[in-house]
mmCIF file of C-alpha atoms in Angstrom:
data_model
loop_
_atom_site.group_PDB
_atom_site.id
_atom_site.type_symbol
_atom_site.label_atom_id
_atom_site.label_comp_id
_atom_site.label_asym_id
_atom_site.label_seq_id
_atom_site.Cartn_x
_atom_site.Cartn_y
_atom_site.Cartn_z
ATOM 1 C CA UNK A 1 -94.149 -45.985 -54.730
ATOM 2 C CA UNK A 2 -91.920 -43.232 -53.188
ATOM 3 C CA UNK A 3 -93.015 -41.246 -50.248
ATOM 4 C CA UNK A 4 -91.571 -38.063 -48.877
ATOM 5 C CA UNK A 5 -92.515 -36.934 -45.394
ATOM 6 C CA UNK A 6 -91.217 -33.464 -43.977
ATOM 7 C CA UNK A 7 -90.946 -33.025 -40.144
ATOM 8 C CA UNK A 8 -89.606 -30.413 -37.802
ATOM 9 C CA UNK A 9 -90.493 -27.664 -35.506
ATOM 10 C CA UNK A 10 -93.550 -25.556 -36.575
ATOM 11 C CA UNK A 11 -92.349 -22.581 -34.758
ATOM 12 C CA UNK A 12 -88.961 -20.857 -34.947
ATOM 13 C CA UNK A 13 -87.843 -17.567 -33.320
ATOM 14 C CA UNK A 14 -86.451 -14.741 -35.353
ATOM 15 C CA UNK A 15 -82.704 -14.880 -35.937
ATOM 16 C CA UNK A 16 -82.618 -18.646 -35.268
ATOM 17 C CA UNK A 17 -82.138 -21.564 -37.381
ATOM 18 C CA UNK A 18 -85.004 -23.287 -39.084
ATOM 19 C CA UNK A 19 -84.237 -27.108 -39.467
ATOM 20 C CA UNK A 20 -86.346 -29.582 -41.434
ATOM 21 C CA UNK A 21 -85.944 -33.226 -42.186
ATOM 22 C CA UNK A 22 -87.460 -35.115 -45.104
ATOM 23 C CA UNK A 23 -87.944 -38.835 -44.590
ATOM 24 C CA UNK A 24 -87.759 -40.932 -47.911
ATOM 25 C CA UNK A 25 -89.392 -44.381 -48.258
ATOM 26 C CA UNK A 26 -89.796 -46.355 -51.380
ATOM 27 C CA UNK A 27 -86.525 -45.130 -52.791
ATOM 28 C CA UNK A 28 -82.844 -44.417 -51.632
ATOM 29 C CA UNK A 29 -81.490 -41.010 -51.318
ATOM 30 C CA UNK A 30 -78.297 -42.552 -52.651
ATOM 31 C CA UNK A 31 -79.850 -43.647 -56.006
ATOM 32 C CA UNK A 32 -78.734 -42.002 -59.093
ATOM 33 C CA UNK A 33 -80.791 -39.802 -61.398
ATOM 34 C CA UNK A 34 -82.481 -37.930 -58.670
ATOM 35 C CA UNK A 35 -81.993 -34.487 -57.038
ATOM 36 C CA UNK A 36 -83.490 -34.039 -53.495
ATOM 37 C CA UNK A 37 -84.875 -30.581 -53.469
ATOM 38 C CA UNK A 38 -86.508 -28.103 -50.947
ATOM 39 C CA UNK A 39 -89.207 -25.712 -52.253
ATOM 40 C CA UNK A 40 -91.137 -23.331 -50.038
ATOM 41 C CA UNK A 41 -94.662 -21.542 -50.424
ATOM 42 C CA UNK A 42 -95.531 -18.649 -48.181
ATOM 43 C CA UNK A 43 -99.109 -18.452 -47.282
ATOM 44 C CA UNK A 44 -101.263 -17.566 -50.339
ATOM 45 C CA UNK A 45 -98.392 -17.158 -52.558
ATOM 46 C CA UNK A 46 -96.286 -18.985 -55.165
ATOM 47 C CA UNK A 47 -93.541 -21.537 -55.146
ATOM 48 C CA UNK A 48 -89.771 -20.749 -54.506
ATOM 49 C CA UNK A 49 -87.031 -23.184 -55.251
ATOM 50 C CA UNK A 50 -84.614 -23.173 -52.304
ATOM 51 C CA UNK A 51 -81.852 -25.584 -53.339
ATOM 52 C CA UNK A 52 -81.099 -29.314 -54.069
ATOM 53 C CA UNK A 53 -78.584 -32.138 -53.337
ATOM 54 C CA UNK A 54 -77.346 -34.836 -55.632
ATOM 55 C CA UNK A 55 -76.334 -38.248 -54.532
ATOM 56 C CA UNK A 56 -72.699 -37.363 -54.776
ATOM 57 C CA UNK A 57 -73.362 -34.583 -52.261
ATOM 58 C CA UNK A 58 -73.164 -31.798 -54.788
ATOM 59 C CA UNK A 59 -75.466 -28.900 -53.742
ATOM 60 C CA UNK A 60 -76.905 -25.874 -55.452
ATOM 61 C CA UNK A 61 -78.627 -23.127 -53.579
ATOM 62 C CA UNK A 62 -80.836 -20.231 -54.727
ATOM 63 C CA UNK A 63 -78.590 -17.178 -54.592
ATOM 64 C CA UNK A 64 -81.519 -15.201 -53.143
ATOM 65 C CA UNK A 65 -81.039 -16.985 -49.700
ATOM 66 C CA UNK A 66 -77.209 -16.033 -49.913
ATOM 67 C CA UNK A 67 -75.383 -18.118 -47.418
ATOM 68 C CA UNK A 68 -78.321 -18.959 -44.996
ATOM 69 C CA UNK A 69 -79.257 -22.309 -46.577
ATOM 70 C CA UNK A 70 -77.691 -25.591 -46.170
ATOM 71 C CA UNK A 71 -79.043 -28.971 -47.482
ATOM 72 C CA UNK A 72 -77.535 -32.335 -46.714
ATOM 73 C CA UNK A 73 -78.352 -36.054 -46.892
ATOM 74 C CA UNK A 74 -78.163 -38.745 -44.037
ATOM 75 C CA UNK A 75 -78.040 -41.878 -46.150
ATOM 76 C CA UNK A 76 -78.201 -44.049 -42.933
ATOM 77 C CA UNK A 77 -81.576 -42.698 -42.181
ATOM 78 C CA UNK A 78 -82.595 -42.166 -45.687
ATOM 79 C CA UNK A 79 -83.328 -38.432 -45.044
ATOM 80 C CA UNK A 80 -82.594 -35.208 -46.582
ATOM 81 C CA UNK A 81 -82.247 -32.131 -44.309
ATOM 82 C CA UNK A 82 -82.672 -28.378 -44.620
ATOM 83 C CA UNK A 83 -81.271 -25.758 -42.523
ATOM 84 C CA UNK A 84 -82.068 -22.091 -42.912
ATOM 85 C CA UNK A 85 -80.210 -19.689 -40.668
ATOM 86 C CA UNK A 86 -81.033 -16.033 -39.412
ATOM 87 C CA UNK A 87 -84.597 -16.502 -40.088
ATOM 88 C CA UNK A 88 -87.246 -13.746 -40.284
ATOM 89 C CA UNK A 89 -91.025 -13.449 -40.512
ATOM 90 C CA UNK A 90 -90.447 -13.594 -44.317
ATOM 91 C CA UNK A 91 -89.234 -17.125 -44.051
ATOM 92 C CA UNK A 92 -92.553 -18.212 -42.640
ATOM 93 C CA UNK A 93 -93.985 -20.678 -45.221
ATOM 94 C CA UNK A 94 -94.850 -24.270 -46.021
ATOM 95 C CA UNK A 95 -91.684 -26.090 -46.849
ATOM 96 C CA UNK A 96 -91.776 -29.149 -49.300
ATOM 97 C CA UNK A 97 -89.250 -31.616 -50.082
ATOM 98 C CA UNK A 98 -89.504 -32.927 -53.668
ATOM 99 C CA UNK A 99 -87.617 -35.303 -55.944
ATOM 100 C CA UNK A 100 -86.519 -34.090 -59.394
ATOM 101 C CA UNK A 101 -85.653 -36.870 -61.841
ATOM 102 C CA UNK A 102 -82.887 -36.071 -64.194
ATOM 103 C CA UNK A 103 -81.243 -38.794 -66.687
ATOM 104 C CA UNK A 104 -78.162 -37.306 -68.342
ATOM 105 C CA UNK A 105 -79.257 -33.927 -69.748
ATOM 106 C CA UNK A 106 -83.025 -34.812 -69.781
ATOM 107 C CA UNK A 107 -85.243 -33.338 -66.932
ATOM 108 C CA UNK A 108 -88.334 -35.362 -66.004
ATOM 109 C CA UNK A 109 -89.710 -32.863 -63.558
ATOM 110 C CA UNK A 110 -90.438 -33.053 -59.706
ATOM 111 C CA UNK A 111 -92.262 -36.406 -59.816
ATOM 112 C CA UNK A 112 -92.720 -36.832 -56.115
ATOM 113 C CA UNK A 113 -93.462 -34.131 -53.279
ATOM 114 C CA UNK A 114 -93.903 -34.295 -49.571
ATOM 115 C CA UNK A 115 -97.227 -33.038 -48.034
ATOM 116 C CA UNK A 116 -95.406 -30.071 -46.773
ATOM 117 C CA UNK A 117 -94.339 -28.630 -43.278
ATOM 118 C CA UNK A 118 -95.704 -25.370 -42.162
ATOM 119 C CA UNK A 119 -93.016 -23.104 -40.312
ATOM 120 C CA UNK A 120 -93.857 -19.906 -38.605
ATOM 121 C CA UNK A 121 -91.090 -17.603 -37.508
ATOM 122 C CA UNK A 122 -92.398 -15.519 -34.592
ATOM 123 C CA UNK A 123 -91.177 -14.589 -31.124
ATOM 124 C CA UNK B 1 -82.685 -15.854 -63.042
ATOM 125 C CA UNK B 2 -85.220 -16.738 -65.663
ATOM 126 C CA UNK B 3 -88.487 -15.054 -64.938
ATOM 127 C CA UNK B 4 -91.817 -16.953 -65.727
ATOM 128 C CA UNK B 5 -94.977 -15.052 -66.325
ATOM 129 C CA UNK B 6 -98.377 -16.801 -66.572
ATOM 130 C CA UNK B 7 -101.681 -15.561 -67.900
ATOM 131 C CA UNK B 8 -104.468 -15.321 -66.885
ATOM 132 C CA UNK B 9 -103.935 -15.372 -63.099
ATOM 133 C CA UNK B 10 -107.618 -16.326 -62.629
ATOM 134 C CA UNK B 11 -109.576 -18.575 -64.862
ATOM 135 C CA UNK B 12 -113.232 -19.259 -64.411
ATOM 136 C CA UNK B 13 -114.092 -22.314 -66.268
ATOM 137 C CA UNK B 14 -117.263 -24.462 -67.086
ATOM 138 C CA UNK B 15 -117.212 -28.215 -66.682
ATOM 139 C CA UNK B 16 -117.077 -29.972 -70.226
ATOM 140 C CA UNK B 17 -115.495 -26.801 -71.802
ATOM 141 C CA UNK B 18 -111.902 -26.410 -72.891
ATOM 142 C CA UNK B 19 -109.463 -24.143 -71.000
ATOM 143 C CA UNK B 20 -106.107 -22.684 -71.792
ATOM 144 C CA UNK B 21 -103.249 -21.201 -69.616
ATOM 145 C CA UNK B 22 -100.151 -19.362 -71.120
ATOM 146 C CA UNK B 23 -96.819 -19.272 -69.726
ATOM 147 C CA UNK B 24 -93.814 -17.039 -71.003
ATOM 148 C CA UNK B 25 -90.263 -17.234 -70.134
ATOM 149 C CA UNK B 26 -87.643 -14.379 -70.121
ATOM 150 C CA UNK B 27 -85.403 -16.553 -72.126
ATOM 151 C CA UNK B 28 -85.490 -19.636 -74.288
ATOM 152 C CA UNK B 29 -86.142 -22.880 -72.693
ATOM 153 C CA UNK B 30 -85.128 -24.886 -75.656
ATOM 154 C CA UNK B 31 -82.045 -27.161 -74.816
ATOM 155 C CA UNK B 32 -79.633 -28.049 -77.356
ATOM 156 C CA UNK B 33 -81.065 -31.670 -77.190
ATOM 157 C CA UNK B 34 -84.137 -30.270 -78.999
ATOM 158 C CA UNK B 35 -86.514 -30.471 -75.859
ATOM 159 C CA UNK B 36 -88.042 -27.564 -74.074
ATOM 160 C CA UNK B 37 -87.233 -27.524 -70.299
ATOM 161 C CA UNK B 38 -90.753 -26.535 -69.311
ATOM 162 C CA UNK B 39 -93.071 -28.149 -66.787
ATOM 163 C CA UNK B 40 -96.604 -27.813 -65.570
ATOM 164 C CA UNK B 41 -97.731 -28.528 -62.098
ATOM 165 C CA UNK B 42 -101.218 -28.399 -60.472
ATOM 166 C CA UNK B 43 -101.785 -27.736 -56.778
ATOM 167 C CA UNK B 44 -105.178 -28.797 -55.815
ATOM 168 C CA UNK B 45 -106.737 -27.183 -52.622
ATOM 169 C CA UNK B 46 -105.058 -28.142 -49.544
ATOM 170 C CA UNK B 47 -102.415 -30.488 -51.449
ATOM 171 C CA UNK B 48 -98.950 -30.428 -52.521
ATOM 172 C CA UNK B 49 -98.183 -29.617 -56.152
ATOM 173 C CA UNK B 50 -98.343 -32.623 -58.698
ATOM 174 C CA UNK B 51 -96.444 -32.931 -61.935
ATOM 175 C CA UNK B 52 -98.742 -32.622 -65.016
ATOM 176 C CA UNK B 53 -96.347 -32.033 -67.945
ATOM 177 C CA UNK B 54 -92.543 -32.081 -68.375
ATOM 178 C CA UNK B 55 -90.230 -31.256 -71.335
ATOM 179 C CA UNK B 56 -92.982 -28.901 -72.548
ATOM 180 C CA UNK B 57 -95.305 -31.521 -73.948
ATOM 181 C CA UNK B 58 -94.847 -35.070 -72.142
ATOM 182 C CA UNK B 59 -97.674 -35.983 -69.872
ATOM 183 C CA UNK B 60 -96.436 -37.331 -66.570
ATOM 184 C CA UNK B 61 -97.566 -40.819 -65.531
ATOM 185 C CA UNK B 62 -101.120 -41.092 -64.712
ATOM 186 C CA UNK B 63 -102.103 -37.683 -66.081
ATOM 187 C CA UNK B 64 -105.345 -37.916 -68.213
ATOM 188 C CA UNK B 65 -105.156 -37.224 -71.958
ATOM 189 C CA UNK B 66 -107.275 -34.204 -71.655
ATOM 190 C CA UNK B 67 -104.252 -32.332 -70.519
ATOM 191 C CA UNK B 68 -101.727 -31.225 -73.088
ATOM 192 C CA UNK B 69 -98.761 -29.145 -73.222
ATOM 193 C CA UNK B 70 -97.409 -27.214 -76.219
ATOM 194 C CA UNK B 71 -95.125 -24.388 -77.385
ATOM 195 C CA UNK B 72 -91.418 -23.707 -77.667
ATOM 196 C CA UNK B 73 -88.674 -21.457 -76.949
ATOM 197 C CA UNK B 74 -90.275 -18.717 -74.705
ATOM 198 C CA UNK B 75 -94.060 -19.364 -75.160
ATOM 199 C CA UNK B 76 -96.034 -22.202 -73.881
ATOM 200 C CA UNK B 77 -99.556 -23.173 -73.300
ATOM 201 C CA UNK B 78 -101.425 -25.779 -71.153
ATOM 202 C CA UNK B 79 -104.735 -26.864 -72.515
ATOM 203 C CA UNK B 80 -107.489 -28.869 -70.894
ATOM 204 C CA UNK B 81 -109.665 -30.161 -73.605
ATOM 205 C CA UNK B 82 -112.786 -30.771 -71.320
ATOM 206 C CA UNK B 83 -112.510 -29.454 -67.855
ATOM 207 C CA UNK B 84 -113.743 -31.539 -64.956
ATOM 208 C CA UNK B 85 -114.704 -30.399 -61.562
ATOM 209 C CA UNK B 86 -111.424 -32.155 -60.071
ATOM 210 C CA UNK B 87 -109.301 -30.029 -62.289
ATOM 211 C CA UNK B 88 -109.731 -26.898 -59.928
ATOM 212 C CA UNK B 89 -106.658 -25.541 -58.241
ATOM 213 C CA UNK B 90 -103.643 -23.310 -59.064
ATOM 214 C CA UNK B 91 -101.593 -24.282 -62.159
ATOM 215 C CA UNK B 92 -97.854 -23.306 -62.223
ATOM 216 C CA UNK B 93 -95.391 -23.474 -65.056
ATOM 217 C CA UNK B 94 -91.745 -23.938 -64.105
ATOM 218 C CA UNK B 95 -88.552 -23.650 -66.061
ATOM 219 C CA UNK B 96 -86.015 -26.568 -65.548
ATOM 220 C CA UNK B 97 -83.287 -25.327 -67.683
ATOM 221 C CA UNK B 98 -81.269 -23.378 -65.272
ATOM 222 C CA UNK B 99 -80.589 -23.148 -61.484
ATOM 223 C CA UNK B 100 -82.472 -21.747 -59.621
ATOM 224 C CA UNK B 101 -85.494 -23.279 -60.968
ATOM 225 C CA UNK B 102 -88.276 -20.579 -61.196
ATOM 226 C CA UNK B 103 -92.013 -20.813 -61.195
ATOM 227 C CA UNK B 104 -94.746 -18.629 -62.555
ATOM 228 C CA UNK B 105 -97.114 -16.743 -60.451
ATOM 229 C CA UNK B 106 -99.724 -19.371 -60.736
ATOM 230 C CA UNK B 107 -103.189 -19.496 -62.409
ATOM 231 C CA UNK B 108 -106.245 -20.187 -60.354
ATOM 232 C CA UNK B 109 -108.675 -22.322 -62.034
ATOM 233 C CA UNK B 110 -111.974 -22.513 -60.502
ATOM 234 C CA UNK B 111 -115.544 -23.365 -61.603
#
């Protein structure tokens, strides 16, 4: 049973960089067929896909975030990390890491999610 | 980006009765492999979203048979044959055809 656990500061100052980690257990971040993804949800609002990384290191980001977002993998720690720069109050949200299963062209959805990490941007 | 639109945004339900949620995409989600790249998620109160349906109509592991997904192209429906109290929460559709993945606004189901 795969488990994902987000961690990081709950409070970030405006203009600084938000950094979160997602520890994965029960699966390897190096295993094929999975995209490791970050999704966020502002309080009382819907879900926004931020970006993903594959086992080969290939990344895709939401263009809405322009060049502020970076996702990386630390295979030695079996972790996936998110960095979001130049944050504002609009970046306050619960941040989820999730695993998307893809086999060839077939997409099997986000089958595992972390419990979420609340980040507030405030001075 | 593909825009996803759900209706209704709020759905009062009665236990034992059926319920239905609609989802429309701004472009076809039909892949050339014949599958529709549409998924449904349920976010129960205070919890993370959980996968219900993928590829338009395939139930995820452990999802009860009372949940069913249908539709093709740009119009999709999630049906609950007989609502149970534990089905309350916000239901989201999501397109998995293109990057960035995009979600509907969510439909709040409450008893």
